Short mmCIF file of C-alpha atoms in Angstrom, two decimals:
data_model
loop_
_atom_site.label_atom_id
_atom_site.label_comp_id
_atom_site.label_asym_id
_atom_site.label_seq_id
_atom_site.Cartn_x
_atom_site.Cartn_y
_atom_site.Cartn_z
CA GLU A 7 8.17 -3.47 -18.52
CA ALA A 8 8.37 -6.19 -15.90
CA GLY A 9 6.69 -5.45 -12.60
CA VAL A 10 7.87 -5.97 -9.05
CA ALA A 11 8.60 -9.63 -8.45
CA GLN A 12 8.27 -11.37 -5.11
CA SER A 13 8.83 -14.91 -3.92
CA PRO A 14 7.61 -17.11 -2.51
CA ARG A 15 3.92 -16.28 -2.96
CA TYR A 16 2.86 -18.35 0.01
CA LYS A 17 4.67 -19.63 3.08
CA ILE A 18 3.51 -21.59 6.09
CA ILE A 19 5.84 -21.97 9.06
CA GLU A 20 5.63 -22.78 12.73
CA LYS A 21 6.23 -20.17 15.37
CA ARG A 22 9.88 -19.69 16.31
CA GLN A 23 11.00 -20.75 12.85
CA SER A 24 12.77 -18.44 10.44
CA VAL A 25 11.58 -17.23 7.04
CA ALA A 26 12.91 -15.02 4.27
CA PHE A 27 11.16 -13.16 1.48
CA TRP A 28 12.71 -11.92 -1.72
CA CYS A 29 11.87 -8.89 -3.84
CA ASN A 30 13.13 -7.74 -7.21
CA PRO A 31 12.00 -4.17 -7.98
CA ILE A 32 11.34 -2.63 -11.35
CA SER A 33 14.58 -2.01 -13.18
CA GLY A 34 15.97 1.43 -12.46
CA HIS A 35 13.82 2.09 -9.42
CA ALA A 36 16.03 3.49 -6.69
CA THR A 37 13.56 3.34 -3.83
CA LEU A 38 12.28 0.08 -2.39
CA TYR A 39 9.68 -0.44 0.33
CA TRP A 40 8.55 -3.40 2.43
CA TYR A 41 5.02 -3.28 3.83
CA GLN A 42 3.18 -5.59 6.21
CA GLN A 43 -0.54 -6.04 5.55
CA ILE A 44 -2.42 -7.79 8.34
CA LEU A 45 -5.84 -9.17 7.43
CA GLY A 46 -8.45 -6.45 7.60
CA GLN A 47 -5.92 -3.62 7.72
CA GLY A 48 -4.12 -1.39 5.28
CA PRO A 49 -0.45 -1.91 4.49
CA LYS A 50 2.01 -0.59 7.06
CA LEU A 51 5.52 0.42 6.07
CA LEU A 52 8.25 -1.68 7.65
CA ILE A 53 11.35 -0.36 5.94
CA GLN A 54 12.37 1.90 3.06
CA PHE A 55 15.62 1.75 1.08
CA GLN A 56 17.19 4.31 -1.17
CA ASN A 57 19.58 2.33 -3.38
CA ASN A 58 21.25 0.08 -0.80
CA GLY A 59 20.88 2.41 2.17
CA VAL A 60 18.10 2.42 4.78
CA VAL A 61 16.20 5.71 4.99
CA ASP A 62 13.34 4.68 7.29
CA ASP A 63 13.11 1.58 9.47
CA SER A 64 11.29 3.15 12.38
CA GLN A 65 8.42 0.65 12.18
CA LEU A 66 10.57 -2.46 11.76
CA PRO A 67 10.60 -4.77 14.83
CA LYS A 68 14.35 -5.03 14.85
CA ASP A 69 14.50 -7.73 17.50
CA ARG A 70 13.14 -10.23 14.97
CA PHE A 71 12.96 -8.57 11.55
CA SER A 72 15.89 -7.69 9.33
CA ALA A 73 16.17 -6.52 5.76
CA GLU A 74 18.91 -5.82 3.30
CA ARG A 75 19.24 -4.57 -0.23
CA LEU A 76 22.55 -5.65 -1.62
CA LYS A 77 23.90 -3.68 -4.60
CA GLY A 78 20.81 -1.49 -4.56
CA VAL A 79 18.65 -3.94 -6.52
CA ASP A 80 17.13 -7.07 -4.96
CA SER A 81 16.05 -7.09 -1.36
CA THR A 82 15.37 -9.73 1.27
CA LEU A 83 13.24 -9.45 4.39
CA LYS A 84 13.83 -11.96 7.16
CA ILE A 85 11.91 -12.87 10.27
CA GLN A 86 13.70 -14.80 12.99
CA PRO A 87 12.04 -16.14 15.09
CA ALA A 88 8.49 -15.82 13.80
CA LYS A 89 5.50 -15.19 16.03
CA LEU A 90 1.84 -15.90 15.44
CA GLU A 91 1.15 -12.18 15.01
CA ASP A 92 3.53 -12.06 12.06
CA SER A 93 0.91 -13.79 9.92
CA ALA A 94 0.26 -11.27 7.17
CA VAL A 95 0.89 -10.42 3.56
CA TYR A 96 4.31 -8.87 2.99
CA LEU A 97 4.28 -6.45 0.09
CA CYS A 98 7.27 -5.06 -1.71
CA ALA A 99 7.01 -1.83 -3.68
CA SER A 100 9.40 0.32 -5.65
CA SER A 101 9.40 3.83 -7.02
CA LEU A 102 11.53 5.71 -9.46
CA VAL A 103 12.32 8.88 -7.64
CA PHE A 104 13.80 9.45 -4.24
CA GLN A 105 12.22 11.91 -1.84
CA ALA A 106 9.32 12.74 -4.13
CA SER A 107 6.09 12.05 -2.34
CA SER A 108 3.96 12.35 -5.43
CA TYR A 109 5.60 9.56 -7.35
CA GLU A 110 3.77 6.29 -7.75
CA GLN A 111 4.82 3.22 -5.84
CA TYR A 112 4.52 -0.01 -7.83
CA PHE A 113 3.57 -3.02 -5.76
CA GLY A 114 4.43 -6.67 -6.14
CA PRO A 115 1.86 -9.46 -5.63
CA GLY A 116 2.98 -10.05 -2.05
CA THR A 117 3.96 -13.05 0.04
CA ARG A 118 1.26 -14.49 2.26
CA LEU A 119 2.82 -15.76 5.48
CA THR A 120 0.95 -18.02 7.87
CA VAL A 121 2.55 -18.75 11.23
CA THR A 122 1.06 -21.71 13.09
CA ALA B 18 1.69 12.61 11.59
CA GLN B 19 -0.50 11.63 8.71
CA SER B 20 -3.54 9.41 9.04
CA VAL B 21 -6.42 8.22 6.92
CA THR B 22 -9.93 7.11 7.87
CA GLN B 23 -12.03 5.12 5.45
CA LEU B 24 -15.68 5.11 6.44
CA GLY B 25 -17.29 1.76 5.83
CA SER B 26 -15.25 -1.41 5.66
CA HIS B 27 -17.78 -2.92 3.23
CA VAL B 28 -19.82 -1.26 0.49
CA SER B 29 -22.29 -3.11 -1.73
CA VAL B 30 -23.83 -1.70 -4.88
CA SER B 31 -25.78 -3.04 -7.83
CA GLU B 32 -24.21 -3.14 -11.25
CA GLY B 33 -24.79 0.23 -12.90
CA ALA B 34 -25.23 2.07 -9.62
CA LEU B 35 -23.10 4.89 -8.29
CA VAL B 36 -20.00 3.90 -6.36
CA LEU B 37 -18.98 6.15 -3.45
CA LEU B 38 -16.07 5.21 -1.19
CA ARG B 39 -15.26 7.65 1.58
CA CYS B 40 -11.85 8.80 2.75
CA ASN B 41 -10.94 11.46 5.27
CA TYR B 42 -7.41 12.44 6.13
CA SER B 43 -5.62 14.12 8.95
CA SER B 44 -2.67 16.33 8.15
CA SER B 45 -1.21 19.61 9.32
CA VAL B 46 -0.51 20.59 5.71
CA PRO B 47 -2.27 19.72 2.46
CA PRO B 48 -1.01 16.25 1.70
CA TYR B 49 -0.68 14.16 -1.40
CA LEU B 50 -3.54 11.67 -1.60
CA PHE B 51 -3.89 8.36 -3.40
CA TRP B 52 -6.43 5.67 -4.08
CA TYR B 53 -5.20 2.13 -4.68
CA VAL B 54 -7.17 -0.96 -5.67
CA GLN B 55 -6.29 -4.51 -4.68
CA TYR B 56 -7.76 -7.54 -6.43
CA PRO B 57 -7.61 -10.93 -4.68
CA ASN B 58 -4.10 -12.33 -4.40
CA GLN B 59 -2.61 -9.35 -6.16
CA GLY B 60 -0.62 -6.30 -5.18
CA LEU B 61 -1.95 -2.77 -5.04
CA GLN B 62 -2.56 -0.81 -8.22
CA LEU B 63 -2.76 2.98 -8.31
CA LEU B 64 -6.18 4.30 -9.38
CA LEU B 65 -5.48 8.01 -9.07
CA LYS B 66 -3.58 10.60 -7.08
CA TYR B 67 -3.92 14.20 -5.96
CA THR B 68 -0.74 16.27 -5.85
CA SER B 69 -2.00 19.85 -5.37
CA ALA B 70 -3.05 20.51 -8.96
CA ALA B 71 -6.70 20.16 -9.98
CA THR B 72 -8.95 19.20 -7.08
CA LEU B 73 -11.00 16.83 -9.23
CA VAL B 74 -8.78 13.96 -10.24
CA LYS B 75 -9.65 11.38 -12.88
CA GLY B 76 -8.14 7.94 -12.73
CA ILE B 77 -8.26 4.63 -14.48
CA ASN B 78 -11.36 2.49 -15.04
CA GLY B 79 -13.72 5.48 -14.86
CA PHE B 80 -12.96 6.40 -11.25
CA GLU B 81 -12.51 9.93 -10.01
CA ALA B 82 -11.98 11.66 -6.68
CA GLU B 83 -12.36 15.19 -5.42
CA PHE B 84 -10.03 16.82 -2.91
CA LYS B 85 -12.00 18.98 -0.48
CA LYS B 86 -9.71 20.82 1.88
CA SER B 87 -12.52 22.23 4.01
CA GLU B 88 -13.84 18.74 4.65
CA THR B 89 -10.41 17.03 4.72
CA SER B 90 -11.90 14.48 2.35
CA PHE B 91 -10.89 12.64 -0.79
CA HIS B 92 -13.87 10.46 -1.67
CA LEU B 93 -13.69 8.05 -4.61
CA THR B 94 -16.60 7.83 -7.05
CA LYS B 95 -17.63 6.04 -10.21
CA PRO B 96 -20.94 6.84 -11.92
CA SER B 97 -21.77 3.27 -12.92
CA ALA B 98 -20.41 0.18 -11.19
CA HIS B 99 -19.23 -2.81 -13.14
CA MET B 100 -18.83 -6.35 -11.88
CA SER B 101 -15.09 -6.07 -12.48
CA ASP B 102 -14.89 -3.24 -9.92
CA ALA B 103 -15.34 -5.69 -7.06
CA ALA B 104 -12.12 -5.42 -5.07
CA GLU B 105 -10.63 -3.78 -1.99
CA TYR B 106 -9.88 -0.09 -2.18
CA PHE B 107 -7.32 1.76 -0.09
CA CYS B 108 -6.93 5.46 0.47
CA ALA B 109 -3.41 6.64 1.31
CA VAL B 110 -1.68 9.88 2.21
CA SER B 111 1.88 11.12 2.05
CA ASP B 112 3.58 14.24 3.31
CA PRO B 113 4.56 16.55 0.42
CA ARG B 114 7.21 18.24 2.48
CA GLY B 115 9.33 15.18 1.96
CA SER B 116 10.24 14.74 5.58
CA THR B 117 8.99 11.17 5.47
CA LEU B 118 10.50 10.56 2.04
CA GLY B 119 7.48 9.34 0.14
CA ARG B 120 6.16 7.13 2.91
CA LEU B 121 2.50 6.20 2.41
CA TYR B 122 0.00 5.95 5.27
CA PHE B 123 -2.91 3.70 4.35
CA GLY B 124 -6.47 3.48 5.57
CA ARG B 125 -7.94 0.15 6.61
CA GLY B 126 -9.55 -0.40 3.24
CA THR B 127 -13.08 -0.72 1.87
CA GLN B 128 -14.27 -3.95 0.29
CA LEU B 129 -16.54 -3.19 -2.67
CA THR B 130 -19.07 -5.82 -3.70
CA VAL B 131 -21.00 -5.41 -6.94
CA TRP B 132 -24.27 -7.32 -7.33
CA PRO B 133 -25.59 -8.28 -10.78
#
């Protein structure tokens, strides 16, 4: 079974530029999550999708971050414009079951973003 | 709201020694609890989880954790450390009532170093 795929793995941009990250979840997984992991901290949820609908985006800085999940499969996370404090690893995860807190989330390798 | 505190951002042990990584949670109801491991440049991998069944949970790679409600703790242990255990470990909590739809709240992580 293929795992969660993410690209690119690394990205370096200047502040005020735009960047987009892509995630392909495990086949059949209805729920998709985007996390931000700042160096020295645990991952923090940015947004959660159920199929192609948003169920939690309370922690997403909506003035600069946006995300979509077209057709309930792949997802993209965009930052426009980027700030220095956006430097972090962006992790995508997926899980099989909706609204089941005990079910495992499977994580991708992440995209390491550096904003200079 | 759920929260997790991991005591000790760095833990060093000798190969063959006991591994003990501490995690305390804050929750108004007994939560679901998880331990994840993260190797360099990789995503998070689930080690084990507690979902209100047996309080002593066994996971992969010889790790186990015990849920202690009276102490609001979920410490991770391994009787004998191996060099391959060197990684960062994250404790996470979710609300079993489902109001936050499987959202995980992570601690800041503990970096485990294993000396030969």
